[in-house]
PDB file of C-alpha atoms and ligand atoms in Angstrom:
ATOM      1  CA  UNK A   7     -14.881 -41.195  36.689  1.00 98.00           C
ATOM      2  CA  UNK A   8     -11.859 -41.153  38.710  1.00 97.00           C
ATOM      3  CA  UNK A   9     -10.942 -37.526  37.365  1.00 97.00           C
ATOM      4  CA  UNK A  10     -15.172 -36.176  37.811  1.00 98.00           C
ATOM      5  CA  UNK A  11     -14.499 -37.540  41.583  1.00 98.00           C
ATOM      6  CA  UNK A  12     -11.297 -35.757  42.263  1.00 98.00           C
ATOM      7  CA  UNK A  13     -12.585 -32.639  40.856  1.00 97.00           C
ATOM      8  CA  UNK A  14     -15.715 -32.913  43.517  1.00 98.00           C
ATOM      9  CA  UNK A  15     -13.041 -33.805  46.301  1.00 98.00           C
ATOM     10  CA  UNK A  16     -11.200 -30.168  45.706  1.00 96.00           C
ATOM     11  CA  UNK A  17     -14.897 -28.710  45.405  1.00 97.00           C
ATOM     12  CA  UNK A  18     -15.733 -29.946  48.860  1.00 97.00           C
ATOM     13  CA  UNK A  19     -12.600 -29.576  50.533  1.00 96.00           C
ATOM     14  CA  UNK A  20     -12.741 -25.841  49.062  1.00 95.00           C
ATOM     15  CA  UNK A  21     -16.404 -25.702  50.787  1.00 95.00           C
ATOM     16  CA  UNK A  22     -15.105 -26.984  54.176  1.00 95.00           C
ATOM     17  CA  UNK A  23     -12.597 -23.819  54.402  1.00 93.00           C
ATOM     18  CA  UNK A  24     -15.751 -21.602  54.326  1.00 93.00           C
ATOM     19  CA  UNK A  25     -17.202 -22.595  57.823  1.00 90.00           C
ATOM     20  CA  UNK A  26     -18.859 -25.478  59.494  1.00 92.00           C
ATOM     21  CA  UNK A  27     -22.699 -23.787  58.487  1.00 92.00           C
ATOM     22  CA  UNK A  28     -21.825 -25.520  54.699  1.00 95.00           C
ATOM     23  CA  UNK A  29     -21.574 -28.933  56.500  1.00 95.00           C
ATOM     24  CA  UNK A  30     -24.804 -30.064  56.039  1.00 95.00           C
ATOM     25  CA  UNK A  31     -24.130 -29.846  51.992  1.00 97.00           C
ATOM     26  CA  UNK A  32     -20.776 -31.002  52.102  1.00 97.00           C
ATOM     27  CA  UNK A  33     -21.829 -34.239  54.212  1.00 97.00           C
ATOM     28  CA  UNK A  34     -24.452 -34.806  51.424  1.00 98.00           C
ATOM     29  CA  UNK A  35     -21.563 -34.189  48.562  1.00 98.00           C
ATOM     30  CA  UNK A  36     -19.139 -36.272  50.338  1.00 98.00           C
ATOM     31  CA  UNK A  37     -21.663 -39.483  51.218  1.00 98.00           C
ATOM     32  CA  UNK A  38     -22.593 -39.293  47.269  1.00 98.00           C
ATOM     33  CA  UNK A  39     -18.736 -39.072  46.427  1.00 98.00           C
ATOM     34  CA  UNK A  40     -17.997 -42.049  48.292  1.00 98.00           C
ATOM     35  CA  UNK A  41     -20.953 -44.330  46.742  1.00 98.00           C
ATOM     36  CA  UNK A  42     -19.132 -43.501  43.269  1.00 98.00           C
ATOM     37  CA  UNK A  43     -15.913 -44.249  44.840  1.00 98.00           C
ATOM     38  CA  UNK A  44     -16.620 -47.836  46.425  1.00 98.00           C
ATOM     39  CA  UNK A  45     -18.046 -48.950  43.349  1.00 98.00           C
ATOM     40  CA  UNK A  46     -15.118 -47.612  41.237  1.00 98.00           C
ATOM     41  CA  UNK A  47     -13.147 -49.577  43.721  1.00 97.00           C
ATOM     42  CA  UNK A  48     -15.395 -52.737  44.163  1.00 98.00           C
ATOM     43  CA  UNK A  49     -15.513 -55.843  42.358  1.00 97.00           C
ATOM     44  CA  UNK A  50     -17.145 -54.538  39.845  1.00 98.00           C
ATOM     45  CA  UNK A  51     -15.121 -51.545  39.384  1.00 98.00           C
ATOM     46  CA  UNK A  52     -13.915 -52.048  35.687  1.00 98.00           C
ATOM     47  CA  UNK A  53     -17.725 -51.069  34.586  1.00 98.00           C
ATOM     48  CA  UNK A  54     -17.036 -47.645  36.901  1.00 98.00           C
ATOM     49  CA  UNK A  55     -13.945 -46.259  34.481  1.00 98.00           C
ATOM     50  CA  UNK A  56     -15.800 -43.916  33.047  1.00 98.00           C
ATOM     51  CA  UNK A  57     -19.394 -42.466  33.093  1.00 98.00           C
ATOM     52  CA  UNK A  58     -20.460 -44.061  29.818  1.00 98.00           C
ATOM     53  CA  UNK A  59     -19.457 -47.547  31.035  1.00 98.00           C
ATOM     54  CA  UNK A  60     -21.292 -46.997  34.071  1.00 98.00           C
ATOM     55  CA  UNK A  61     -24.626 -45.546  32.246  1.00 98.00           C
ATOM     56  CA  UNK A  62     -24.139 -49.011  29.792  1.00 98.00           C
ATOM     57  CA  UNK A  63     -23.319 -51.673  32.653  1.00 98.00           C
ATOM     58  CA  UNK A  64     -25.733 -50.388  35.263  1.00 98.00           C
ATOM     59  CA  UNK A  65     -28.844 -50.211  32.470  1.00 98.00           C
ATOM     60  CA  UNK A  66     -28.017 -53.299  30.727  1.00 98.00           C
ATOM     61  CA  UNK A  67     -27.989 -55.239  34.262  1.00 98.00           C
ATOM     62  CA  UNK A  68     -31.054 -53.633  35.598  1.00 98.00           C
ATOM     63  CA  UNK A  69     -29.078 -51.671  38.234  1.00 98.00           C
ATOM     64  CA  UNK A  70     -30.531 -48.559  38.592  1.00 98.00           C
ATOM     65  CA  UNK A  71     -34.414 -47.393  39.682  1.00 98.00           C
ATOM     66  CA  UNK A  72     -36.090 -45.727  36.897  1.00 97.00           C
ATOM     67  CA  UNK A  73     -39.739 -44.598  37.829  1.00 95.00           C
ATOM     68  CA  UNK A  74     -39.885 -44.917  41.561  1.00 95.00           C
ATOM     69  CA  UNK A  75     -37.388 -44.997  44.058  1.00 95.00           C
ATOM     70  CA  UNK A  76     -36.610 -49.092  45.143  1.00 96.00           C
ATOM     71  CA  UNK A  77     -33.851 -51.743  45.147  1.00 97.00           C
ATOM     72  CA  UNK A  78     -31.337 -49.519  44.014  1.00 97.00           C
ATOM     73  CA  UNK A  79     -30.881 -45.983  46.123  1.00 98.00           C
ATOM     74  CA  UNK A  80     -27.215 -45.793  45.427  1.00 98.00           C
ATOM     75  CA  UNK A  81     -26.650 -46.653  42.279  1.00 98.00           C
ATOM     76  CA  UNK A  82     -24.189 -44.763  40.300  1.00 98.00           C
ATOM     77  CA  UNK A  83     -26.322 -43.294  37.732  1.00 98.00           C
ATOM     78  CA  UNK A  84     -28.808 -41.892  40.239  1.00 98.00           C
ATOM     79  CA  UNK A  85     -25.595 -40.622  42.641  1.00 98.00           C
ATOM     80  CA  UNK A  86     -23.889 -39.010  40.019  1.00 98.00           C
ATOM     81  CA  UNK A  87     -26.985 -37.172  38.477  1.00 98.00           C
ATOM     82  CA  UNK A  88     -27.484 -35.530  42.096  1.00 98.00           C
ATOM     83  CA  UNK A  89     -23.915 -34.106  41.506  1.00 98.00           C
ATOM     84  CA  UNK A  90     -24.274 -33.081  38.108  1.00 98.00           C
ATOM     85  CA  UNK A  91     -27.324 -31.142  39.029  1.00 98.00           C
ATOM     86  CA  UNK A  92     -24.992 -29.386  41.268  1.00 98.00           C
ATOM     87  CA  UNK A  93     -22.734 -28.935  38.675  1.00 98.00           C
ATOM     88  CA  UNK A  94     -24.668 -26.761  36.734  1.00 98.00           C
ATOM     89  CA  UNK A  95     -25.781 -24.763  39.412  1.00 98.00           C
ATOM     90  CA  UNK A  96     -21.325 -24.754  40.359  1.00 98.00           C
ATOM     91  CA  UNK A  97     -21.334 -23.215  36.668  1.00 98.00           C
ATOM     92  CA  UNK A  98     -23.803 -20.468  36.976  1.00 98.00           C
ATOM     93  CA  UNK A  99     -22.395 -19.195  40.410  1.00 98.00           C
ATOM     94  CA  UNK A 100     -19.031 -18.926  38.976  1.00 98.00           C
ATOM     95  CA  UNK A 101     -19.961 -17.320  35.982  1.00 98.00           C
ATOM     96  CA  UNK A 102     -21.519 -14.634  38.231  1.00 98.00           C
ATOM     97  CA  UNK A 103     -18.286 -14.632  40.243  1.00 96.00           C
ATOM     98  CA  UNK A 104     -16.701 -14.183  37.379  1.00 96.00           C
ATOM     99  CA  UNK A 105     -18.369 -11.440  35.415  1.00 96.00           C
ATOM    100  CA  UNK A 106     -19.416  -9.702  38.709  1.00 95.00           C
ATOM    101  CA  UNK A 107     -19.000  -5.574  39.717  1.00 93.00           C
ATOM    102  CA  UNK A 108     -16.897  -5.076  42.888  1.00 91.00           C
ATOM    103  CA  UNK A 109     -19.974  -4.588  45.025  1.00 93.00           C
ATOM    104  CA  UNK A 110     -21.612  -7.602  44.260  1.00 95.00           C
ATOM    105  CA  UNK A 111     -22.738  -9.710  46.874  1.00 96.00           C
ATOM    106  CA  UNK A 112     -21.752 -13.255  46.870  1.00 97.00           C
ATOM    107  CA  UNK A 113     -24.935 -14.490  48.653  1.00 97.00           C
ATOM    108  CA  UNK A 114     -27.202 -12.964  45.879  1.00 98.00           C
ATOM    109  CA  UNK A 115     -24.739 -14.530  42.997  1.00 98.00           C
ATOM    110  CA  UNK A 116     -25.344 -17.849  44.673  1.00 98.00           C
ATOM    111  CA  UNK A 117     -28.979 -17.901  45.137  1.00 98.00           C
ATOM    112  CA  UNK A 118     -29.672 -16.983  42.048  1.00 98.00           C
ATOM    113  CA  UNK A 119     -27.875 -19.442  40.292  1.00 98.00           C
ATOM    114  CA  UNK A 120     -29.526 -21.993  42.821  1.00 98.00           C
ATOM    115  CA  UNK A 121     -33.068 -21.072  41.946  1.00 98.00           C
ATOM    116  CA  UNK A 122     -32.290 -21.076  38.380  1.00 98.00           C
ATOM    117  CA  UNK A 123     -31.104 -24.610  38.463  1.00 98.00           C
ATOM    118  CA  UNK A 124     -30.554 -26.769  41.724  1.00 98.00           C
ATOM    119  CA  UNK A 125     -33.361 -25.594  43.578  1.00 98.00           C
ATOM    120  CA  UNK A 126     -35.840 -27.352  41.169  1.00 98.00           C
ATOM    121  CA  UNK A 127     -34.766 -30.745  42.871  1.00 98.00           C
ATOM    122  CA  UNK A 128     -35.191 -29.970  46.194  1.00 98.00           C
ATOM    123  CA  UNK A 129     -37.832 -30.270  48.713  1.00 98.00           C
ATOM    124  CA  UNK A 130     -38.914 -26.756  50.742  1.00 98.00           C
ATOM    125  CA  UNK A 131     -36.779 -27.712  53.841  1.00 98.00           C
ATOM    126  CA  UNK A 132     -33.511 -28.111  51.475  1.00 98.00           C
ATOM    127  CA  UNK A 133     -34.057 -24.860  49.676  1.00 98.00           C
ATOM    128  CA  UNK A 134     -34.971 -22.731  52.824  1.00 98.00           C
ATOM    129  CA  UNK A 135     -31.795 -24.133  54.310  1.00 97.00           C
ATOM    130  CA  UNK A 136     -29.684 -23.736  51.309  1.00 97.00           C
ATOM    131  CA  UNK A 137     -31.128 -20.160  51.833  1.00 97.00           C
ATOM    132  CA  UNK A 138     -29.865 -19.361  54.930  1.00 96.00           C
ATOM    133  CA  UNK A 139     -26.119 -21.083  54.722  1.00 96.00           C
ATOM    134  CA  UNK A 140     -25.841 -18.619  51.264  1.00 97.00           C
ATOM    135  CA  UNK A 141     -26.303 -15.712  53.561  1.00 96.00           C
ATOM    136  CA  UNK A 142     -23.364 -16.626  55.669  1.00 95.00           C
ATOM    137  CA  UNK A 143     -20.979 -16.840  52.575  1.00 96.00           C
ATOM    138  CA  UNK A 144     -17.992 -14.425  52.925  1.00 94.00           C
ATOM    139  CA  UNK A 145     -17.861 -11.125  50.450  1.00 93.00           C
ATOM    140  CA  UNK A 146     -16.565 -10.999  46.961  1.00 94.00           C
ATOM    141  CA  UNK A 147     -13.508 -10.063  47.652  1.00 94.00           C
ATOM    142  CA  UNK A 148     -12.985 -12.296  51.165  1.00 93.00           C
ATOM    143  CA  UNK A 149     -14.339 -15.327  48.742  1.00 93.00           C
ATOM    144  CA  UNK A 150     -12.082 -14.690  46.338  1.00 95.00           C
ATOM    145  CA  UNK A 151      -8.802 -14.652  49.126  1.00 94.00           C
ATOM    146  CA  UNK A 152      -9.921 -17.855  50.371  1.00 92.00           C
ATOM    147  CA  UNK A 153      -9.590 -19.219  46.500  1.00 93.00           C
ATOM    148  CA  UNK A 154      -6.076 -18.827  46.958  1.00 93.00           C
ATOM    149  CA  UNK A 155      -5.491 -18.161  43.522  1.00 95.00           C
ATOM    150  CA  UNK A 156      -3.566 -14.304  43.630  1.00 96.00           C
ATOM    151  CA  UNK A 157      -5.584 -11.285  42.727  1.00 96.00           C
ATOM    152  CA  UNK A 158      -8.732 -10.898  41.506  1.00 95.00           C
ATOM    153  CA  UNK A 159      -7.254 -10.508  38.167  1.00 96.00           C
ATOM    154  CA  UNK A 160      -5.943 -13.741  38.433  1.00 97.00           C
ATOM    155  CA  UNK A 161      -9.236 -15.095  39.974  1.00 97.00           C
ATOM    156  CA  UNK A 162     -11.001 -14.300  36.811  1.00 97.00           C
ATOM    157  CA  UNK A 163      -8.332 -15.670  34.736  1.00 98.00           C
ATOM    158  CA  UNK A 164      -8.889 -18.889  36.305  1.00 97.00           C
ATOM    159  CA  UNK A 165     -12.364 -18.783  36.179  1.00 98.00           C
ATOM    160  CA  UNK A 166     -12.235 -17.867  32.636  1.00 98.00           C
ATOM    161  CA  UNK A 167     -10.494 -21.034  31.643  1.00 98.00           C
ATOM    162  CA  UNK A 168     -12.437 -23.081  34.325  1.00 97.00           C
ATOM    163  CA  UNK A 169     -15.742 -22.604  33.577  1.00 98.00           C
ATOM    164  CA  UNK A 170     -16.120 -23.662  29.803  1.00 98.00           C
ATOM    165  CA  UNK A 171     -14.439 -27.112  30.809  1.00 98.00           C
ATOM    166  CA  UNK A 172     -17.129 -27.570  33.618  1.00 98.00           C
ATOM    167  CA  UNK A 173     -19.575 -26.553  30.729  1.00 98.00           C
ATOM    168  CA  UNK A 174     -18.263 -29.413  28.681  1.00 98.00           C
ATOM    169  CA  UNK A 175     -18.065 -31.913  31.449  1.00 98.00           C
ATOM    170  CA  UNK A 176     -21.699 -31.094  32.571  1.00 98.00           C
ATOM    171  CA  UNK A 177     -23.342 -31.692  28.568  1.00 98.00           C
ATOM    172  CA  UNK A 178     -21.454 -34.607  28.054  1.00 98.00           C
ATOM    173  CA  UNK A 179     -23.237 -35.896  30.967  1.00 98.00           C
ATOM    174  CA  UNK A 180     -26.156 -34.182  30.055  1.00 98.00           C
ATOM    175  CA  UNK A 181     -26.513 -34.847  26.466  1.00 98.00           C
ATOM    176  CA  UNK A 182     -25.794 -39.288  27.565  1.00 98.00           C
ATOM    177  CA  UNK A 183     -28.121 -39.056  30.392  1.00 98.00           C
ATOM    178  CA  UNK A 184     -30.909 -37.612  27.707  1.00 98.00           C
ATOM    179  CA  UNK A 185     -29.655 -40.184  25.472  1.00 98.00           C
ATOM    180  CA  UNK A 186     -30.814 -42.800  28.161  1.00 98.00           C
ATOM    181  CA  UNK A 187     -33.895 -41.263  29.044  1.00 98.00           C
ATOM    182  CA  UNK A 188     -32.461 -41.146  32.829  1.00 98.00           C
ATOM    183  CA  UNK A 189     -32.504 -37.401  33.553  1.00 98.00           C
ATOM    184  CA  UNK A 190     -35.319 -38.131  36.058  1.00 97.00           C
ATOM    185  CA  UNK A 191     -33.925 -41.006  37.999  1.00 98.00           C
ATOM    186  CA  UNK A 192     -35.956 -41.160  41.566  1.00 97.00           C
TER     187      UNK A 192
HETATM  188  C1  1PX B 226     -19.941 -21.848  47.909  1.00 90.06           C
HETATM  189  C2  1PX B 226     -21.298 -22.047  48.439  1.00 90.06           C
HETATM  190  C3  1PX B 226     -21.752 -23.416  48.471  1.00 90.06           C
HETATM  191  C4  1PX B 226     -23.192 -23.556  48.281  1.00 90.06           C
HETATM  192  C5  1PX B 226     -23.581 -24.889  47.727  1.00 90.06           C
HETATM  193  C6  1PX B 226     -24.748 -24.740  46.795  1.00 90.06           C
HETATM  194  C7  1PX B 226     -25.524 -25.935  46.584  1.00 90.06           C
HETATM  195  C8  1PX B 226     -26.681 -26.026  47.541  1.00 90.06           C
HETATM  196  C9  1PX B 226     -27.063 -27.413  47.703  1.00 90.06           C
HETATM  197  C10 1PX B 226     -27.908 -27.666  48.893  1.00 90.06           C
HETATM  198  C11 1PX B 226     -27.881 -29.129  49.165  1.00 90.06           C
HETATM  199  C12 1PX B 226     -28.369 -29.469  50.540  1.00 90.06           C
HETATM  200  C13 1PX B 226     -28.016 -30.837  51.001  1.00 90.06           C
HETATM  201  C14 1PX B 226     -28.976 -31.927  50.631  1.00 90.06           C
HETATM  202  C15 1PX B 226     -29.087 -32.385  49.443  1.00 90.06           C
HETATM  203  C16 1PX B 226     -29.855 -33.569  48.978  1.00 90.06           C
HETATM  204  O1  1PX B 226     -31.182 -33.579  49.452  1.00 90.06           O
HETATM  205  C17 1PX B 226     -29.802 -33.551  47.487  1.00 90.06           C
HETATM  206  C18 1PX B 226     -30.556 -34.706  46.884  1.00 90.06           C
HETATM  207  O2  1PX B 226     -29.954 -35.899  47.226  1.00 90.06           O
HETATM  208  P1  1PX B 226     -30.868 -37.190  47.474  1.00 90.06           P
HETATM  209  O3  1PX B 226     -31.734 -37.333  46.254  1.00 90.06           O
HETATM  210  O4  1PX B 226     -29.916 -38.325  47.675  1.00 90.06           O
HETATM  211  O5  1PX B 226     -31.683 -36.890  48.704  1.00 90.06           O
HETATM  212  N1  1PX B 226     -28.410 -33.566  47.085  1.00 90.06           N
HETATM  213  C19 1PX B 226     -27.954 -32.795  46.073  1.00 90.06           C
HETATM  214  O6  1PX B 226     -28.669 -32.097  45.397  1.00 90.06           O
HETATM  215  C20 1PX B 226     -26.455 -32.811  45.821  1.00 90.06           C
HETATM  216  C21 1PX B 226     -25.896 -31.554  46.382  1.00 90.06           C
HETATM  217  C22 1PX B 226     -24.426 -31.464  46.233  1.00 90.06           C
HETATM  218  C23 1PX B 226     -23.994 -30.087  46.591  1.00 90.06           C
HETATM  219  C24 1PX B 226     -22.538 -29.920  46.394  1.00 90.06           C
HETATM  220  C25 1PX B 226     -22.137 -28.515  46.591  1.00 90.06           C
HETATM  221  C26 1PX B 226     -20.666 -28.384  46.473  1.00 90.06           C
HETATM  222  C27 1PX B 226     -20.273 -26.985  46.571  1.00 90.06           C
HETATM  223  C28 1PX B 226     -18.886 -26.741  46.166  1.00 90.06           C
HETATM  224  C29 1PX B 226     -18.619 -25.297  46.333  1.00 90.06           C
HETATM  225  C30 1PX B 226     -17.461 -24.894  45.608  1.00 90.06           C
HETATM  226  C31 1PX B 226     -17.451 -23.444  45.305  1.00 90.06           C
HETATM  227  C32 1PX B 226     -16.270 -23.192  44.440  1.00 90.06           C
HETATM  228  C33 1PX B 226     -15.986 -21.780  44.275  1.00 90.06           C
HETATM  229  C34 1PX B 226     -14.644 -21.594  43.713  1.00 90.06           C
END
């Protein structure tokens, strides 16, 4: 847990660089970070080590909402699905980042791999907004200067050794919250 929340913390602070229009998702990443990290941190934080223990604790003590949304809107399980959804949607956009031509455009890349996965979840409002802060995103090449990672060699180097660990991460999670039956929490 501590590791999935510092790897969010670099993807929002990574999101901030790229203008104040992304603020309205990176409020809504960094809110559902925090819920994960106060209950790492709180009393009950030995049940937060890691997202198994979490999935086992919060079931087995009746801790999480499972058919409609009541007593529990933060609970770990439900926060941390919302970010995994986003995971996979983190996966397909770098892929296409990755295997992308020159010209590509970075705001097409992104929506795609939104409606192909995140945008499912969302209400109209969310996805029309999410629409519009994609079309501010800087180039290909401008995105890939912010990443701060050398050339664009290098970029897809990095990528290339990135992305099959975020695959992993996201079906372990996956394949224990279909285990659970609590891929739909409310
Ligand atoms: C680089 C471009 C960044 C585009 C980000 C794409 C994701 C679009 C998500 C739009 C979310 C809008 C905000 C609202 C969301 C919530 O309604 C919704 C549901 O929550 P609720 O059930 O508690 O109400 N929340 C969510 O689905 C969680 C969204 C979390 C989004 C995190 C996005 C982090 C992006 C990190 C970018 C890093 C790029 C790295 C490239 C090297």
């Amino acid at each position: 847990m501590e590791h999935y929340v510092a790897g969010w913390r670099g993807l929002v602070k990574f999101l901030n660089t790229l203008g104040s229009v992304f603020g309205f998702i990176s409020k809504d990443a960094v809110g559902k970070v925090q819920i994960l990290v106060s209950l790492l941190k709180g009393e009950d934080g030995s049940h937060y080590s890691t997202i198994q223990s979490m999935v086992k604790y919060e079931l087995e003590n009746q801790l999480v909402d499972l058919t409609k949304a009541g007593a529990h809107p933060t609970s770990g399980c439900r926060t941390l699905l919302r970010l995994h959804r986003a995971l996979r949607w983190l996966e397909l956009f770098l892929d296409s980042l990755r295997t992308c031509s020159e010209d590509s455009k970075t705001s097409v890349l992104c929506a795609d791999a939104y409606n192909k996965s995140l945008s499912k979840f969302h209400p109209w409002v969310v996805r029309k907004a999410a629409g519009m802060a994609f079309c501010l995103l800087p180039g290909r090449q401008a995105f890939f200067d912010v990443m701060n990672v050398g050339t664009t060699e290098q970029v897809v180097a990095m990528l290339g050794e990135a992305i099959p660990l975020i695959s992993e991460v996201y079906q372990i999670t996956e394949d224990l919250y279909a285990q659970h039956n609590i891929l739909d929490i409310p």
